[in-house]
DNA sequence: TTAAAATATATGAAAATAAATATATATGAA
DNA sequence: TTCATATATATTTATTTTCATATATTTTAA
């Protein structure tokens, strides 16, 4: 991924929060991100679609849910930048993580082997 | 600097090239950036003003020239991200560096002590 | 010396372009 | 049918660019 595309992905509050939350949590579905960010379904979904189109995120469907994660095929420096950002801005996601943890009925992850 | 402000700074081609060139060259003036990027004076100047307002760059005037450099007071992770980006995208600035090196009459830097 | 010209940079304001959002609706799985 | 997610389209909002002009410094020459 070229650096401009990458930084455009990070340059929006909704997207940056989604990306960093997913990076930290490994995998989140749309409804979890809606709850964590307190944003509408189409808004979250649109931004995720954009990140999927750029190949920053990959998705997998499990039943009714679609789980998003960071594309592991990306160059290492991309992961480094995300980790640096997360580690050095511990407050940035604080409220989102609280909201996520307060969420009831979070979908169960199944292993790919038994989905 | 908060991460959204930072990534908005990087999310434009003109700005990203300026920032990474300055990071690599330590200090560049407006006319050098115009030459390296082959862009108009107001365009370069406007983007630099924006980066100065965000405190990503600092400037010093030396005679008729204004030299820009990365604000050394920024958190370390910001510098890390810039270095990672530069090191892992060696082609990105290639043409800009050629254009810069082809530039005649580059302004002489004076030390602060003898300016 | 000072006044005009030249050079480098900055900025106001309009125009052009791009991006984000909201509403309604569609799809797909349980 | 219901729940989760996606998307089309219209609208709003934000960003970028351009042109003209302003400012600051240096140089030239009267």
Short mmCIF file of C-alpha atoms in Angstrom, two decimals, chain B:
data_model
loop_
_atom_site.label_atom_id
_atom_site.label_comp_id
_atom_site.label_asym_id
_atom_site.label_seq_id
_atom_site.Cartn_x
_atom_site.Cartn_y
_atom_site.Cartn_z
CA UNK B 1 0.02 16.46 18.67
CA UNK B 2 -3.03 14.25 18.54
CA UNK B 3 -2.97 11.39 16.05
CA UNK B 4 -5.83 12.67 13.87
CA UNK B 5 -4.20 16.05 13.37
CA UNK B 6 -0.95 14.30 12.59
CA UNK B 7 -2.43 11.91 10.04
CA UNK B 8 -4.40 14.69 8.36
CA UNK B 9 -1.07 16.41 7.83
CA UNK B 10 0.29 13.32 6.09
CA UNK B 11 -2.84 12.62 4.04
CA UNK B 12 -2.12 14.90 1.13
CA UNK B 13 0.46 14.21 -1.55
CA UNK B 14 2.04 17.65 -1.55
CA UNK B 15 2.30 17.73 2.22
CA UNK B 16 3.60 14.18 2.60
CA UNK B 17 6.34 14.82 0.04
CA UNK B 18 7.31 18.07 1.77
CA UNK B 19 7.37 16.49 5.20
CA UNK B 20 9.43 13.48 4.18
CA UNK B 21 11.85 15.57 2.12
CA UNK B 22 12.36 17.94 5.03
CA UNK B 23 12.76 14.99 7.39
CA UNK B 24 15.47 13.58 5.17
CA UNK B 25 17.23 16.85 4.30
CA UNK B 26 16.84 18.34 7.80
CA UNK B 27 15.88 21.76 6.46
CA UNK B 28 14.50 23.10 3.17
CA UNK B 29 13.25 26.47 2.02
CA UNK B 30 10.11 27.15 0.00
CA UNK B 31 11.95 27.60 -3.28
CA UNK B 32 13.73 24.25 -2.86
CA UNK B 33 10.42 22.50 -2.23
CA UNK B 34 8.86 24.22 -5.25
CA UNK B 35 11.68 22.86 -7.38
CA UNK B 36 11.69 19.38 -5.83
CA UNK B 37 7.93 18.96 -6.25
CA UNK B 38 7.49 21.10 -9.35
CA UNK B 39 4.57 22.94 -7.78
CA UNK B 40 3.55 26.57 -7.60
CA UNK B 41 4.76 28.92 -4.90
CA UNK B 42 1.36 29.57 -3.31
CA UNK B 43 0.55 25.89 -3.25
CA UNK B 44 3.75 24.97 -1.43
CA UNK B 45 3.53 27.97 0.85
CA UNK B 46 -0.05 27.24 1.84
CA UNK B 47 0.68 23.65 2.77
CA UNK B 48 3.73 24.69 4.76
CA UNK B 49 1.64 27.28 6.61
CA UNK B 50 -0.82 24.55 7.50
CA UNK B 51 1.96 22.30 8.79
CA UNK B 52 3.44 25.18 10.76
CA UNK B 53 0.05 25.93 12.31
CA UNK B 54 -0.26 22.30 13.40
CA UNK B 55 3.25 22.61 14.86
CA UNK B 56 4.53 19.72 12.80
CA UNK B 57 7.06 22.08 11.21
CA UNK B 58 9.02 25.02 12.53
CA UNK B 59 10.45 27.80 10.39
CA UNK B 60 13.35 30.20 10.61
CA UNK B 61 13.97 33.12 8.35
CA UNK B 62 17.45 33.66 7.00
CA UNK B 63 17.54 36.74 4.84
CA UNK B 64 15.05 36.38 2.05
CA UNK B 65 14.57 32.68 2.65
CA UNK B 66 12.41 30.81 5.11
CA UNK B 67 13.72 27.40 6.06
CA UNK B 68 11.37 24.73 7.35
CA UNK B 69 12.27 21.76 9.51
CA UNK B 70 10.48 19.12 11.56
CA UNK B 71 9.57 20.45 15.00
CA UNK B 72 12.07 18.72 17.26
CA UNK B 73 9.80 19.18 20.27
CA UNK B 74 7.33 16.60 18.97
CA UNK B 75 6.85 13.24 20.66
CA UNK B 76 9.27 10.56 19.61
CA UNK B 77 6.61 8.37 18.02
CA UNK B 78 5.98 11.07 15.40
CA UNK B 79 9.62 10.94 14.35
CA UNK B 80 9.47 7.14 14.37
CA UNK B 81 6.49 7.12 12.04
CA UNK B 82 8.21 9.52 9.63
CA UNK B 83 11.40 7.46 9.63
CA UNK B 84 9.53 4.20 9.09
CA UNK B 85 7.64 5.73 6.19
CA UNK B 86 10.77 7.06 4.57
CA UNK B 87 12.83 3.90 5.02
CA UNK B 88 10.14 1.60 3.72
CA UNK B 89 9.15 3.64 0.69
CA UNK B 90 12.48 4.37 -0.93
CA UNK B 91 10.94 5.10 -4.34
CA UNK B 92 8.41 7.59 -3.11
CA UNK B 93 10.72 10.61 -3.05
CA UNK B 94 13.14 9.48 -5.76
CA UNK B 95 12.02 11.95 -8.42
CA UNK B 96 11.79 14.79 -5.92
CA UNK B 97 15.35 14.24 -4.78
CA UNK B 98 16.60 14.20 -8.35
CA UNK B 99 14.80 17.47 -9.06
CA UNK B 100 16.22 18.99 -5.89
CA UNK B 101 19.77 17.95 -6.77
CA UNK B 102 19.38 19.38 -10.25
CA UNK B 103 18.44 22.75 -8.80
CA UNK B 104 21.01 25.47 -9.37
CA UNK B 105 21.57 28.36 -6.99
CA UNK B 106 20.40 26.70 -3.82
CA UNK B 107 20.48 29.13 -0.92
CA UNK B 108 23.41 28.80 1.44
CA UNK B 109 22.58 27.86 4.99
CA UNK B 110 24.23 30.02 7.59
CA UNK B 111 24.68 28.83 11.16
CA UNK B 112 22.42 30.69 13.55
CA UNK B 113 25.48 32.13 15.25
CA UNK B 114 26.77 33.96 12.15
CA UNK B 115 23.68 34.76 10.18
#
